[in-house]
Each structure stands twice: as structure tokens, then as C-alpha cells.
Coordinates of C-alpha atoms in Angstrom, one line a residue:
Chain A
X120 CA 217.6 165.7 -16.8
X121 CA 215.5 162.7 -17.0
X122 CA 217.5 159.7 -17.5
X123 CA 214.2 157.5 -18.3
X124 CA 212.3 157.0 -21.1
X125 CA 208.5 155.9 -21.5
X126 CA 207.4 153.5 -23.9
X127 CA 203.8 152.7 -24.3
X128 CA 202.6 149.2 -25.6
X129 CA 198.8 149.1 -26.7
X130 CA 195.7 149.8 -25.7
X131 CA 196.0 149.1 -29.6
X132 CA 198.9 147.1 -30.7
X133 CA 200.3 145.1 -33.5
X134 CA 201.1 142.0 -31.2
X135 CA 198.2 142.0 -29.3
X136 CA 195.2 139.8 -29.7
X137 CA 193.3 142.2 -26.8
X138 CA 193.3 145.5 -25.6
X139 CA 196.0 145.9 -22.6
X140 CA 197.9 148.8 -22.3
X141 CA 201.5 148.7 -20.6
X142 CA 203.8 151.5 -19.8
X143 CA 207.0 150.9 -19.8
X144 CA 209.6 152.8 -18.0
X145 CA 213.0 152.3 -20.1
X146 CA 216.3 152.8 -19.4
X147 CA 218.0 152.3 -23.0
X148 CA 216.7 149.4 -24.4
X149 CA 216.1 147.7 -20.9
X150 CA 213.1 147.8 -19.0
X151 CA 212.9 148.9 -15.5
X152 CA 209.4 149.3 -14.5
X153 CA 206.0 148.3 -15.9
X154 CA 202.3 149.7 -15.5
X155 CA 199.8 147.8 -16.7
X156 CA 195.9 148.4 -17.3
X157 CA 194.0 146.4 -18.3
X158 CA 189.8 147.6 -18.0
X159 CA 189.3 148.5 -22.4
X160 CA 186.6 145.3 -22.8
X161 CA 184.3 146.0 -19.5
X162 CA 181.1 144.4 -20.2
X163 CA 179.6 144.2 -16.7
X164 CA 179.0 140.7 -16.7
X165 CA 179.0 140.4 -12.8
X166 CA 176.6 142.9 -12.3
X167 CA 174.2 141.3 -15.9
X168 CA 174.2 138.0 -13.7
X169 CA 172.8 139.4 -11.1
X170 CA 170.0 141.8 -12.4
X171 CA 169.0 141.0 -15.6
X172 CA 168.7 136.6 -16.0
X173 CA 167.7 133.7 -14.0
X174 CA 170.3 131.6 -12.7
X175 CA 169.4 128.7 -14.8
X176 CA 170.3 131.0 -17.3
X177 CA 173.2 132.7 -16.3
X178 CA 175.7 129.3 -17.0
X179 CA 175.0 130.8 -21.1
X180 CA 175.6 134.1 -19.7
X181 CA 179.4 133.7 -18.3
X182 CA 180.4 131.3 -21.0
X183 CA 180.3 134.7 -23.0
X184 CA 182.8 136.1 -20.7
X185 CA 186.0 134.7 -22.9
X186 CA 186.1 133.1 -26.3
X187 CA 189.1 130.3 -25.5
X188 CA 187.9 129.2 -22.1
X189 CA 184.4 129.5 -22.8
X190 CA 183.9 125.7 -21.2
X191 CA 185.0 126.5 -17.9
X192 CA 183.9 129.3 -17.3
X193 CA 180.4 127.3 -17.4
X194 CA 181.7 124.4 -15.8
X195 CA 183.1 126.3 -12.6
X196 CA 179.2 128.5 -13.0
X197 CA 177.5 125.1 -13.2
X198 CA 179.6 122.9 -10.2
X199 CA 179.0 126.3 -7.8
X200 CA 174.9 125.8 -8.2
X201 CA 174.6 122.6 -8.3
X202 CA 176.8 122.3 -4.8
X203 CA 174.8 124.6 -3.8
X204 CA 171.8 122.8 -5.0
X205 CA 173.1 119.5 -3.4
X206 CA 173.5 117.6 -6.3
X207 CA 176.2 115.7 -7.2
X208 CA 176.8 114.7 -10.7
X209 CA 177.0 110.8 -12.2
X210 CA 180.2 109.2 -13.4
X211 CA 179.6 110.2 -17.4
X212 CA 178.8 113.4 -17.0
X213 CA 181.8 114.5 -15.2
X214 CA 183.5 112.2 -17.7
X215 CA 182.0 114.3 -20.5
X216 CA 182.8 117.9 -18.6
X217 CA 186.4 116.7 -18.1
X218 CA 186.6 115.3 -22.3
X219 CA 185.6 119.1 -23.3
X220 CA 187.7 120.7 -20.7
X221 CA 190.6 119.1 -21.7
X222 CA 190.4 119.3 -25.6
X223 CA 189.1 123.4 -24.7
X224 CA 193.1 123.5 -22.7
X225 CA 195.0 121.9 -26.1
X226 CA 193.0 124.0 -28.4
X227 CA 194.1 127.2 -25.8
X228 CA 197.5 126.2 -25.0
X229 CA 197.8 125.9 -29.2
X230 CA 196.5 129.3 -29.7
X231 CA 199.5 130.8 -27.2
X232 CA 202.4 128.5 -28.7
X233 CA 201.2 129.8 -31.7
X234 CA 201.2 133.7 -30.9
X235 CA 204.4 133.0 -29.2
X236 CA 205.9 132.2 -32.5
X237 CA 204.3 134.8 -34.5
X238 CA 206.0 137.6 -31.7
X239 CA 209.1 136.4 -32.1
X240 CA 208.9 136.3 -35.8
X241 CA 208.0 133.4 -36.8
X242 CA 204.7 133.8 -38.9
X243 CA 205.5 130.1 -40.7
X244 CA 205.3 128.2 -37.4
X245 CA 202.3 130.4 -36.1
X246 CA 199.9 129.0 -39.7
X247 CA 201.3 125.7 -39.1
X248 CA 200.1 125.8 -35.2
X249 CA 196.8 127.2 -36.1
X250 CA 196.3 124.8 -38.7
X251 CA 197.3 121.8 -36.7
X252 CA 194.5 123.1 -34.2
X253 CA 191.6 122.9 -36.0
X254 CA 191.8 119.2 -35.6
X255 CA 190.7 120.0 -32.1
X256 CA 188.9 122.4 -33.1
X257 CA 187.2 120.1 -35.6
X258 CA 186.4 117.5 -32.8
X259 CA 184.9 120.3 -30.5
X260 CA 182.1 121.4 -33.2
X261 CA 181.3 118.2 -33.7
X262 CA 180.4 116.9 -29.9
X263 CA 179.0 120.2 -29.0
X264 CA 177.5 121.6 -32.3
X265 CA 179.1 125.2 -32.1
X266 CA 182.9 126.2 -33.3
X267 CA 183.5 128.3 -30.1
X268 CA 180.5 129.1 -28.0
X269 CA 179.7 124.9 -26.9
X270 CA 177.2 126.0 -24.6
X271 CA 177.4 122.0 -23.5
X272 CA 177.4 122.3 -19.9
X273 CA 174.0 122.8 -18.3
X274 CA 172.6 122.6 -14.3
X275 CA 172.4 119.0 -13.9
X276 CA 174.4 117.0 -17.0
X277 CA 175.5 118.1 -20.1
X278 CA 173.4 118.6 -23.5
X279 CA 174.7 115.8 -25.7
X280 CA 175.3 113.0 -25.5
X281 CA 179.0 111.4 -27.2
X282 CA 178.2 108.9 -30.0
X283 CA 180.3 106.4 -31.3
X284 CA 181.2 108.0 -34.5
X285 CA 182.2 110.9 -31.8
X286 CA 184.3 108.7 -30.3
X287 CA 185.6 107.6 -33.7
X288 CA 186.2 111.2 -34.3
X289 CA 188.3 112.1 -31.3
X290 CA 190.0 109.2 -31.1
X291 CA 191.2 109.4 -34.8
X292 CA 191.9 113.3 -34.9
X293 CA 193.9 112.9 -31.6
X294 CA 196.0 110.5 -33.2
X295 CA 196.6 112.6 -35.6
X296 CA 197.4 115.5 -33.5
X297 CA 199.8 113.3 -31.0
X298 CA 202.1 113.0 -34.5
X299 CA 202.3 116.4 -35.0
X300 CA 202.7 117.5 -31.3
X301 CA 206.2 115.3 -31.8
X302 CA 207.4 117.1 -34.5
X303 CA 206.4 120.3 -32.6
X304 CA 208.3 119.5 -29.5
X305 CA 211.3 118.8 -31.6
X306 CA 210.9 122.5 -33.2
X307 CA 210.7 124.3 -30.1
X308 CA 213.2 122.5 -28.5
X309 CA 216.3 122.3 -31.5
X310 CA 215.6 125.1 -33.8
X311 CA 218.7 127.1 -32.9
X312 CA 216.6 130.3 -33.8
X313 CA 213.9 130.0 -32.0
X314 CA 216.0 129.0 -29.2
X315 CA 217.5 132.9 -29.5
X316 CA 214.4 134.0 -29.0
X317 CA 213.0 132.2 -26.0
X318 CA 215.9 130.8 -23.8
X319 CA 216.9 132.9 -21.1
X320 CA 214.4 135.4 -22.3
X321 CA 211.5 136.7 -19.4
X322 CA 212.9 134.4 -16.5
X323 CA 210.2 134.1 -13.7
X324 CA 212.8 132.5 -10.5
X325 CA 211.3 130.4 -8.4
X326 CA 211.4 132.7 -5.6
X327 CA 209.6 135.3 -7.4
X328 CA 206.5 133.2 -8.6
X329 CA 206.1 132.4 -5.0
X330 CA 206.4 135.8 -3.7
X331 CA 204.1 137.8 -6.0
X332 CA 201.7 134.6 -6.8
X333 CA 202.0 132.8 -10.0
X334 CA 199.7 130.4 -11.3
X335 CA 199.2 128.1 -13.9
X336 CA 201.2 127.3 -16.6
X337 CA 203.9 130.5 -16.1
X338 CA 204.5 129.1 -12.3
X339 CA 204.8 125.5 -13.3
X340 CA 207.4 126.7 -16.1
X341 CA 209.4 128.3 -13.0
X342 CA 209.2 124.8 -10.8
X343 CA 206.4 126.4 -8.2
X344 CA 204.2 123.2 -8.1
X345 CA 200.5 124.5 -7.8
X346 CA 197.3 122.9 -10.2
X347 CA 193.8 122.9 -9.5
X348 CA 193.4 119.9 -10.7
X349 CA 195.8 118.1 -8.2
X350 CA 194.4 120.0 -5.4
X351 CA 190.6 119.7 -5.6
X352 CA 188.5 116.9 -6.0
X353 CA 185.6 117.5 -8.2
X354 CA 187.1 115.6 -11.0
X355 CA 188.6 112.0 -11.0
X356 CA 191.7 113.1 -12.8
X357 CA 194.2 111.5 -11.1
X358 CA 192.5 108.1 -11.9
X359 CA 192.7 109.3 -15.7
X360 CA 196.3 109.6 -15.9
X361 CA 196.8 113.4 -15.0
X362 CA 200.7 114.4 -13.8
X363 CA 201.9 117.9 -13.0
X364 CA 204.3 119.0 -15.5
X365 CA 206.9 121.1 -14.0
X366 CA 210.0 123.4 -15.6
X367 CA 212.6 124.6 -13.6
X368 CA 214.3 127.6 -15.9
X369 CA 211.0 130.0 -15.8
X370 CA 211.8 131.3 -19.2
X371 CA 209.7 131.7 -22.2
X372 CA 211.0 128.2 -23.5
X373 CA 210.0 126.7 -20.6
X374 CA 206.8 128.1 -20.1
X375 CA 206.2 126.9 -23.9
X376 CA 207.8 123.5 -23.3
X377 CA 205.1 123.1 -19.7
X378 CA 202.6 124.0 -22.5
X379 CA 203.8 121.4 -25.1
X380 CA 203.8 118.9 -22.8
X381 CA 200.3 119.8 -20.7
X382 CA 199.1 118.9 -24.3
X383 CA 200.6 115.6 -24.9
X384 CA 198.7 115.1 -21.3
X385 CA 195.7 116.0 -22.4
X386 CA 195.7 114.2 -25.2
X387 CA 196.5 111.0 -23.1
X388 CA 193.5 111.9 -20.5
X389 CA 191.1 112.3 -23.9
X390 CA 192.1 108.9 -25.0
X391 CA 191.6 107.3 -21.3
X392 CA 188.0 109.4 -21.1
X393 CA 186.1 107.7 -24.4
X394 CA 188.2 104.8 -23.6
X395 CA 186.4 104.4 -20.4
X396 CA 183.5 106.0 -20.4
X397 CA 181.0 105.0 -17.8
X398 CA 177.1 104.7 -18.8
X399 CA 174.5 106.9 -17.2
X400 CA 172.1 109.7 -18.0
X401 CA 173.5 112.6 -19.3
X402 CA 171.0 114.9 -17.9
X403 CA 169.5 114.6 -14.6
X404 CA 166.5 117.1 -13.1
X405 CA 168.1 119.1 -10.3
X406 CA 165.1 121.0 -8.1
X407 CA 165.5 123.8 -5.7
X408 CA 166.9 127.5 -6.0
X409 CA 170.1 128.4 -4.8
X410 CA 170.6 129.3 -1.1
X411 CA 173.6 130.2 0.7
X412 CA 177.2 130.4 -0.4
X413 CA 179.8 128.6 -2.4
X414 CA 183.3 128.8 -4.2
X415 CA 184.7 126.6 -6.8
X416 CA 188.1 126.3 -8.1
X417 CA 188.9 125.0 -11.6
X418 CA 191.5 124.6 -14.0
X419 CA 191.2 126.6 -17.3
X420 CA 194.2 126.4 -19.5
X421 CA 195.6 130.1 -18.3
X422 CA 195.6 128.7 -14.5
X423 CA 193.2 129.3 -11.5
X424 CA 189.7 129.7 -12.2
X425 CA 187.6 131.2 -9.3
X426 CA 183.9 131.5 -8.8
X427 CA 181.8 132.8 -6.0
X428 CA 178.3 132.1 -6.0
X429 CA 175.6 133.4 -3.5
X430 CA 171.8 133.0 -3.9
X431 CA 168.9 133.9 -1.5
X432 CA 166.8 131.1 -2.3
X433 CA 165.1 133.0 -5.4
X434 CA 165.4 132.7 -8.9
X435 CA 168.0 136.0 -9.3
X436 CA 171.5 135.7 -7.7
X437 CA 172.7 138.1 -4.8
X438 CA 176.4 137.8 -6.1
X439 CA 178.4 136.1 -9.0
X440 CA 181.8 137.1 -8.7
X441 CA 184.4 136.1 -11.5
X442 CA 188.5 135.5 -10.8
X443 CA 190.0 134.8 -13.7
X444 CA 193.6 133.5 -14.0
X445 CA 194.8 136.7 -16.0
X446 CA 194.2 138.7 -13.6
X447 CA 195.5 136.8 -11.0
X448 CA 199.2 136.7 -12.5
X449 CA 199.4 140.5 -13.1
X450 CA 201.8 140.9 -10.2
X451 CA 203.9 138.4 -11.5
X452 CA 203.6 138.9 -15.2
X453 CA 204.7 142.9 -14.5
X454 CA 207.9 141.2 -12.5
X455 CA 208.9 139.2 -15.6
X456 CA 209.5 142.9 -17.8
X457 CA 211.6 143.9 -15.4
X458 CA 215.1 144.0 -16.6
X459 CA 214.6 142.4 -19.7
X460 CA 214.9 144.4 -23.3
X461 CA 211.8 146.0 -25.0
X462 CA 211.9 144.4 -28.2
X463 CA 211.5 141.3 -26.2
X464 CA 208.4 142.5 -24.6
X465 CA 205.8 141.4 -27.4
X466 CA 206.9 137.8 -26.9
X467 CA 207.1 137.5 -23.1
X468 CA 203.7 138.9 -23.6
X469 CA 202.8 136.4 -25.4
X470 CA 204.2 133.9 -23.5
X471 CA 201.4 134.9 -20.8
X472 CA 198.9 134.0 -22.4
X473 CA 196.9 136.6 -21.1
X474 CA 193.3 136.7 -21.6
X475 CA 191.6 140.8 -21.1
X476 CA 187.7 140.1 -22.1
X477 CA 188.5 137.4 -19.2
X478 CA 190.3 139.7 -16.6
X479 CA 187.6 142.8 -17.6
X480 CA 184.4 140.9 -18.3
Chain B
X190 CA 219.8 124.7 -45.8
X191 CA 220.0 122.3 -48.8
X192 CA 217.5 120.0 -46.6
X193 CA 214.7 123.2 -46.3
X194 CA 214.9 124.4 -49.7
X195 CA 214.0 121.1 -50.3
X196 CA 211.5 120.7 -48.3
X197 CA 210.0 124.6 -49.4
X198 CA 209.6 123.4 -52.8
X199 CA 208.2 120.2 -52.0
X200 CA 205.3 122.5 -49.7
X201 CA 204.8 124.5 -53.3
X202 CA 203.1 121.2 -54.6
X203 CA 201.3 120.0 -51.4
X204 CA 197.1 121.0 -50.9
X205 CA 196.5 124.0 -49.3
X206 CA 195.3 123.4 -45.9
X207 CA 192.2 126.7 -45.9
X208 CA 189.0 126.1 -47.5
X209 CA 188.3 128.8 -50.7
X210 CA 185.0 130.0 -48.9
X211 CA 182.7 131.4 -51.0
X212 CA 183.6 129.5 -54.2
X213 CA 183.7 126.1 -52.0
X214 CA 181.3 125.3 -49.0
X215 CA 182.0 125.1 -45.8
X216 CA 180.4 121.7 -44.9
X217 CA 178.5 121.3 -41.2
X218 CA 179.4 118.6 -38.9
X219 CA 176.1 116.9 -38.4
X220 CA 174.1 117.5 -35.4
X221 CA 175.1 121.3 -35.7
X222 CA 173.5 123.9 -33.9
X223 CA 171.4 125.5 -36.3
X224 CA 167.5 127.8 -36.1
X225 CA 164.7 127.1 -33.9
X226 CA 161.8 125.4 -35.8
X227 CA 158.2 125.2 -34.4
X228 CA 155.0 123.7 -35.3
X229 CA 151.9 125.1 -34.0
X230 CA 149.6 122.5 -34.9
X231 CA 151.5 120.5 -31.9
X232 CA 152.3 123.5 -29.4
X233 CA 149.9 123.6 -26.2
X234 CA 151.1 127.2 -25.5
X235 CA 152.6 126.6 -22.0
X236 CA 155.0 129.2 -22.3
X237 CA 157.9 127.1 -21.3
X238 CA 160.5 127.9 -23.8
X239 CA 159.9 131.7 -23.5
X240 CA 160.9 131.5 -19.9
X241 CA 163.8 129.6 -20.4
X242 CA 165.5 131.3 -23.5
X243 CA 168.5 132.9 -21.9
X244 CA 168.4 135.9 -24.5
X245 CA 164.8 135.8 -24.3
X246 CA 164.6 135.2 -28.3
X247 CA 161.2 133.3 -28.4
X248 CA 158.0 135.5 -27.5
X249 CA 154.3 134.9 -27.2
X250 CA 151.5 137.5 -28.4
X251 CA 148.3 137.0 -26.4
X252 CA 145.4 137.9 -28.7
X253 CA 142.4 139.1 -27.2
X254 CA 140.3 135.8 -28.1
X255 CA 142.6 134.1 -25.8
X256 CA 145.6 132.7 -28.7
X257 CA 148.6 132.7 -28.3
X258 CA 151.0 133.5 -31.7
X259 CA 154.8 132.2 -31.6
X260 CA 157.3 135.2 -32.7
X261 CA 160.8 134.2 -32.6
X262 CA 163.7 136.2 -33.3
X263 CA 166.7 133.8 -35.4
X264 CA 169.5 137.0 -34.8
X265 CA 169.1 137.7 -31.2
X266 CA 168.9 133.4 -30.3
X267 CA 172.3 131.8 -29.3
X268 CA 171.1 128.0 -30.3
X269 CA 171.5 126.7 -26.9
X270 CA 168.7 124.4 -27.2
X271 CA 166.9 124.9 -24.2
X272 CA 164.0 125.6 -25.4
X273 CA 164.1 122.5 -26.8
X274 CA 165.0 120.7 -23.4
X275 CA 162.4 122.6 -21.7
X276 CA 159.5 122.0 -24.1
X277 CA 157.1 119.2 -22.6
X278 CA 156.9 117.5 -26.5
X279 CA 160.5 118.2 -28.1
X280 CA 161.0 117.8 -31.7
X281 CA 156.7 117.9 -32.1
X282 CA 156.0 121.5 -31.0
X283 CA 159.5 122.9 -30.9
X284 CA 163.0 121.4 -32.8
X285 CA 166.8 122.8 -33.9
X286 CA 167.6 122.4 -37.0
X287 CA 171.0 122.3 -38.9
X288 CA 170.4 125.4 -40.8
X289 CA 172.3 128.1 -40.3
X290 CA 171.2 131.3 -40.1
X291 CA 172.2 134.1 -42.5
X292 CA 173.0 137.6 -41.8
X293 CA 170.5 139.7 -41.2
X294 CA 170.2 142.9 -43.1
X295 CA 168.7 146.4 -42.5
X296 CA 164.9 145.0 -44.2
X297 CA 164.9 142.4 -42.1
X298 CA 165.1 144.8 -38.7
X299 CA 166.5 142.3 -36.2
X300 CA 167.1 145.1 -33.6
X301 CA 164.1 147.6 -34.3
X302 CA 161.7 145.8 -35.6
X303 CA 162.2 143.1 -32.3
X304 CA 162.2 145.8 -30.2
X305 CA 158.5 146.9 -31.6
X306 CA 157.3 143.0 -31.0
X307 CA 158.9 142.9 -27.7
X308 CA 156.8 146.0 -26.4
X309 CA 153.7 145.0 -28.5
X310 CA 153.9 141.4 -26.5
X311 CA 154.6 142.7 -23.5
X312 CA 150.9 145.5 -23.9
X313 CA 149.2 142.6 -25.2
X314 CA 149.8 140.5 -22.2
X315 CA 149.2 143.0 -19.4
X316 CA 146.0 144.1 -21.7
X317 CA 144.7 140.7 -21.6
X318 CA 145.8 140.2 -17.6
X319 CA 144.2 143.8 -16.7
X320 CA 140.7 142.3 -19.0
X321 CA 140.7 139.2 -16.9
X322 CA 141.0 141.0 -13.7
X323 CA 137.8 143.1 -14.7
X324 CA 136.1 139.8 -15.2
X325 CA 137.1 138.0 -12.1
X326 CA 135.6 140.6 -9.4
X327 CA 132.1 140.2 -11.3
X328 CA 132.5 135.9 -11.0
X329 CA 133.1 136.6 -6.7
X330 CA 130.7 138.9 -6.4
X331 CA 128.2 136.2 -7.2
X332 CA 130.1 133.4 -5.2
X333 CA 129.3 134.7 -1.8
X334 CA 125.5 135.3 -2.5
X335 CA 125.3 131.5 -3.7
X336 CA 127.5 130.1 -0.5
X337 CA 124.7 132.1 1.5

């Protein structure tokens, strides 16, 4: 007789913000091997880039391709033309690219401390989270004009300019969020039931994140030191106060805790941005049609962002290809459910922060 | 335990942290991203903005005289304000305002009754291009005889 038991998790699911599906291969209560597909929210994106819009127009087009992360998405489109364009950017706009950037990863890396809590049980913590976030949130609609699609980035500077009651804005709302990321921390890191939940709970060695690939925020929580941001050189953001925060346990709490405290970075980059915000235009006329070929490597808040970008010197692009960090981690995210207990599952989930309408576009 | 019950009946008396939509409003940051406006007194029909609209929202009728008639479609635009950047006199001819736009409803046919305008532009244009061509031959047939 069969000694295993299959348990499916989604396509539909109460803990799940998209459609995934996982199948999981149970021994008892514990897990012993995952399958995972992940295709529901295809939208051919790739393929829209390519036939149906100009590539002027195709930076709106792939800001579509995921609610949270909708900035860099853009950004990564945007840097890949204008390199190949031959066009490099002025001091405040990349200033202004990294501000949005940065408030788009606290607003994110919000969102997932906040589902994290609501899978474990906690639905209090979850509204408090969510409601602490719309001060970013808040600050976001305000520079850019739009809640959640900013459409703020464009091919050759950005479309707004930041004001000084902007500045005002961000500077006071940040404050205010800074206060409340304290009493956060001191939540996740002492409330003895939360600490049930999350410690020792979906460990990721270090070993592992190496071998099957990690990125972003769930390899940093197991100690593997890899960010775009310290690797590429698009963006002055070691001159703006940027350090790699690193966790050594690989568990949920310290994937949360790598999150916590990539916030209070953020926060501290923000304030050094419309601190020191260079003049200049913020738009600049960039001539010429894309020719040849060109990657770009960026950041988002779920890890490694990955554009490829080829043109043939027309208006239409040959190729727009889209990695997105989700998809990425799969290897190691199905690693993590090994050998740990189903009803756990929902949360190390969670703890992913993984994004489908990214991975499927 | 003593120390949360307090602080659960002290959250019984604090403001509630939602906004009660439809009785209160939901107030705009300015400077948001709102409907297209145009003027036509001040457009000089260069066509700009249509090319540029990424959803392709703004569309021009050619009339047979020669004009050109604005037809915008408020559902299918994303506010982007590139037409705006693109036009050659911005907030004359072509502006965003802070409005937002409302749902549409079935009357209002944002899908099928766009898709009628869409096609009806798209005859009018090759009508007028195809009536143009049957001008032009006429116009070099004389050329030559006058260059001789």
C-alpha cells in the first residue's frame, strides 16, 4: 500500500494572494516532496511587447506586469533602452528613480510582513501592518499621481518633478513610519507567539541557497551575501548609505527580520535622497531607435530583476524577455517544504513573498 | 495580560484608522492623475498624442473637407500623460486634469461603441488617403508637360 499521501495547496486558496498550485507529497503531517506550477495568470506580455506597441511605449506596458513592483519593472525596461540608446541619465533623475524604488521595496516588503502574520494567525498584526503602509503608500500617490500604477519612469527622465511640499511629505511620513517600524521590530522579535510560529520554521542552510540559487531577501535571511544593488553600478547607492543586511538562521524569522531591517534602510536612503537631491532636468530628449542587445539587472524588493532587450533599429522590438525574482527562487522555495509540517506551509509561503502575475506575465 | 486588556479597551476609544467611503470622501492628493482634457480652438491637428498613447485611447476622424475631430476614449486611457509630454503646446491644446473618472456603464459603451469609432477612424483615414492619391497622379501628369 501507498504509504504517501497528496495534499494539494491552491490553484485557489484561502492563504493565497495569487494563483499557485503546489502538490504536496505527505508523509503524516510532514512534507517530503513539493510540485509546484505556477502558469494560472499568463498574459503574454513578452510576446504584446513585441507585436503590438512601440518601444517608447512599451516602459507602460511591463509596468502592468505586477501590481507591487510596478516601478522596476519600468525602471529595469527604461535603463535597457536607454543603454542601448547611449544615454546616460543626470544626477536627479537617477536620484528620483532610486527615491520611488526604494519607498516601492518598504511598501512590498510591508505587504509580505504583513501576510506573514495573517498565515500564521495573526489577522491583528496583519491590519496594523497594512495600515502603517499606507503612509508609504500615501507618499507614493502623491509624487507620482496614481495609488499603484506610477507610471513615473519614462525613456529619458522621469515625469515629475519632487516639490518641496513633496519633500515635506516624505520626510514627515517617513518619520512617522521609522517610529512604528521600532515598535514592529520589537513584535517580531519578543512576542513569544509569534516566535512559535516563525523560529526554526522553513530553514533555508546556507549550503542549500547556494546550491539551488536563492536570491534576494530569502538568501540574505540564510547568510548567502548576493544584492543587485551592491553588485552593479547603475545607481550611486553606496554613496547614499546602502548596507547588505544579512541573517544567518534562514528561517521564516529571519527572512522577516532581513525584511524589517531592509526597511529601516530604506527609509535611511529616502531621507539621504531629498536630503541631497542634485538639480538638473528631469526630462531629457533621447533620439535614436534601439539597435543591438542589452541586459540589465535591478533590485526589486522580491530579489533579482532581469531584463533582456533587443531591437533592430526600428520602432517594434525583436525580443523583451522578463526574469522575474519569483521565478528565479522556485528551486529553492520547493527545498524549504521539504521536511517541514503542512500546516506550516501557508506561512513559509508567505514568507516567499512570491509574486505569480510576475513569474507568469 | 492585565497590560493588553488594557491596552484593548483603550483601542475601543481610539479613531478608526479606514475612511467610511461612500458617506465620507476620499480626498485626492493634488497633482493626481486624473481625464485628458482638450481644446480645439488651440489644437493644430499634428497627430502627436495619438501616436504616442500607449493604449492608443485618443483618435482622430478625418472628415472629407480635410478636419480633423478629437475622439477620446476616458475607460480605455491609463493617465500616463504622454500625450501631454508629446503635444507641441501642453496645457493649451491638450491638459490632465484632477478629475477622476467614473465607471462606465453599459449606455456609455466603452468597449463596443469604441470599437465602432476605432474602425470608423481607421475607413475615414484610408478613404481620405485613397482620395488624395486619385488627386495626386492628375497634379504629375501636368508637371512633366510644363518642365518640357
Amino acid at each position: 500500500m501507498k504509504k504517501t499521501i497528496q495534499i494539494p495547496l491552491g490553484s485557489q486558496h484561502i492563504s493565497l494572494l495569487e494563483p499557485i498550485r503546489f502538490k504536496f507529497e505527505c508523509e503524516n503531517e510532514k512534507i517530503i516532496g513539493v510540485d509546484a506550477d505556477v502558469g494560472f495568470v499568463h498574459r503574454g506580455v513578452e510576446l504584446a511587447c513585441t507585436r503590438s506597441f512601440e518601444f517608447k511605449q512599451v516602459g507602460y506596458v511591463v509596468a502592468r506586469v505586477c501590481g507591487l513592483c510596478a516601478i522596476t519593472h519600468s525602471l529595469s525596461y527604461t535603463l535597457a533602452v536607454e543603454k542601448l540608446l547611449g544615454y546616460v541619465a543626470n544626477d536627479r533623475i537617477k536620484y528620483l528613480r532610486m527615491l520611488m524604488v526604494e519607498l516601492d521595496r518598504i511598501h512590498s516588503h510591508m505587504l509580505c510582513l504583513a501576510h506573514t502574520a495573517e498565515n500564521a494567525g495573526f489577522e491583528a498584526l496583519f491590519m496594523q501592518i497594512m495600515g502603517d503602509r499606507e503612509l508609504v503608500m500615501e507618499v507614493q500617490e502623491a509624487i507620482s499621481g496614481n495609488r499603484v500604477q506610477f507610471d513615473y519612469i519614462s525613456i529619458g527622465g522621469v515625469n515629475r518633478d519632487l516639490t518641496s511640499e513633496l519633500v515635506d511629505l516624505v520626510r514627515k511620513n517617513l518619520t512617522t513610519l521609522s517610529e512604528k517600524m521600532e515598535i514592529l521590530t520589537g513584535l517580531f522579535d519578543n512576542n513569544w507567539s509569534l516566535s512559535l510560529k516563525y523560529k526554526g520554521v522553513g530553514v533555508l542552510t546556507l549550503e542549500d541557497a547556494y546550491t539551488y540559487n536563492a536570491l534576494g531577501p530569502l538568501a540574505r535571511a540564510s547568510g548567502l551575501a548576493t544584492d543587485v544593488r551592491a553588485e552593479t553600478s547603475d545607481f550611486p547607492y553606496e554613496a547614499l548609505g546602502y548596507t547588505m543586511m544579512l541573517e544567518s538562521t534562514g528561517d521564516i524569522h529571519a527572512r522577516n527580520f532581513v525584511r524589517l531591517r531592509e526597511i529601516v534602510n530604506s527609509i535611511a536612503i529616502c531621507r539621504n535622497i531629498v536630503d541631497n537631491l542634485p538639480m538638473g532636468e528631469i526630462q531629457e530628449k533621447v533620439k535614436g531607435k534601439p539597435k543591438g542587445e542589452e541586459i540589465v539587472r535591478i533590485e526589486a524588493p522580491r530579489g533579482e530583476l532581469f531584463y533582456l532587450v533587443r531591437g533592430n533599429g526600428t520602432n517594434t522590438l525583436e525580443r523583451v524577455r522578463i526574469k522575474t525574482p519569483t521565478f528565479s527562487g522556485i528551486p529553492a522555495m520547493m527545498e524549504v517544504f521539504k521536511g517541514s509540517q503542512y500546516a506550516d506551509a501557508p506561512a513559509i509561503l508567505a514568507s516567499f513573498d512570491p509574486c505569480m502575475s510576475c513569474t507568469a506575465k | 495580560m492585565f497590560k493588553s486588556m488594557v491596552e484593548a479597551f483603550k483601542n475601543l476609544f481610539k479613531p478608526v484608522r479606514t475612511i467610511n467611503y461612500p458617506a465620507q470622501e476620499i480626498i485626492l492628493p493634488s497633482g493626481y492623475r486624473g481625464l485628458i482634457e482638450y481644446d480645439k480652438e488651440a489644437c493644430i491637428f499634428c497627430d502627436k498624442c495619438e501616436k504616442v498613447c500607449p493604449p492608443g485611447a485618443i483618435l482622430f476622424y478625418q472628415h472629407e473637407e480635410g478636419e480633423k475631430e478629437y475622439r477620446y476614449n476616458p475607460w480605455l486611457c491609463i493617465y500616463c500623460g504622454e500625450c501631454v509630454r508629446a503635444c507641441p503646446k501642453p496645457q493649451e491644446a491638450i491638459w490632465q486634469s484632477e478629475t477622476k473618472q467614473q465607471s462606465a456603464v453599459k449606455e456609455d459603451g466603452a468597449n463596443e461603441g469604441w470599437f465602432v469609432w476605432e474602425e470608423a477612424c481607421k475607413k475615414s483615414r484610408e478613404a481620405y488617403a485613397a482620395a488624395k492619391k486619385e488627386r495626386k497622379p492628375k497634379m504629375k501628369s501636368e508637371e512633366p508637360l510644363c518642365v518640357s
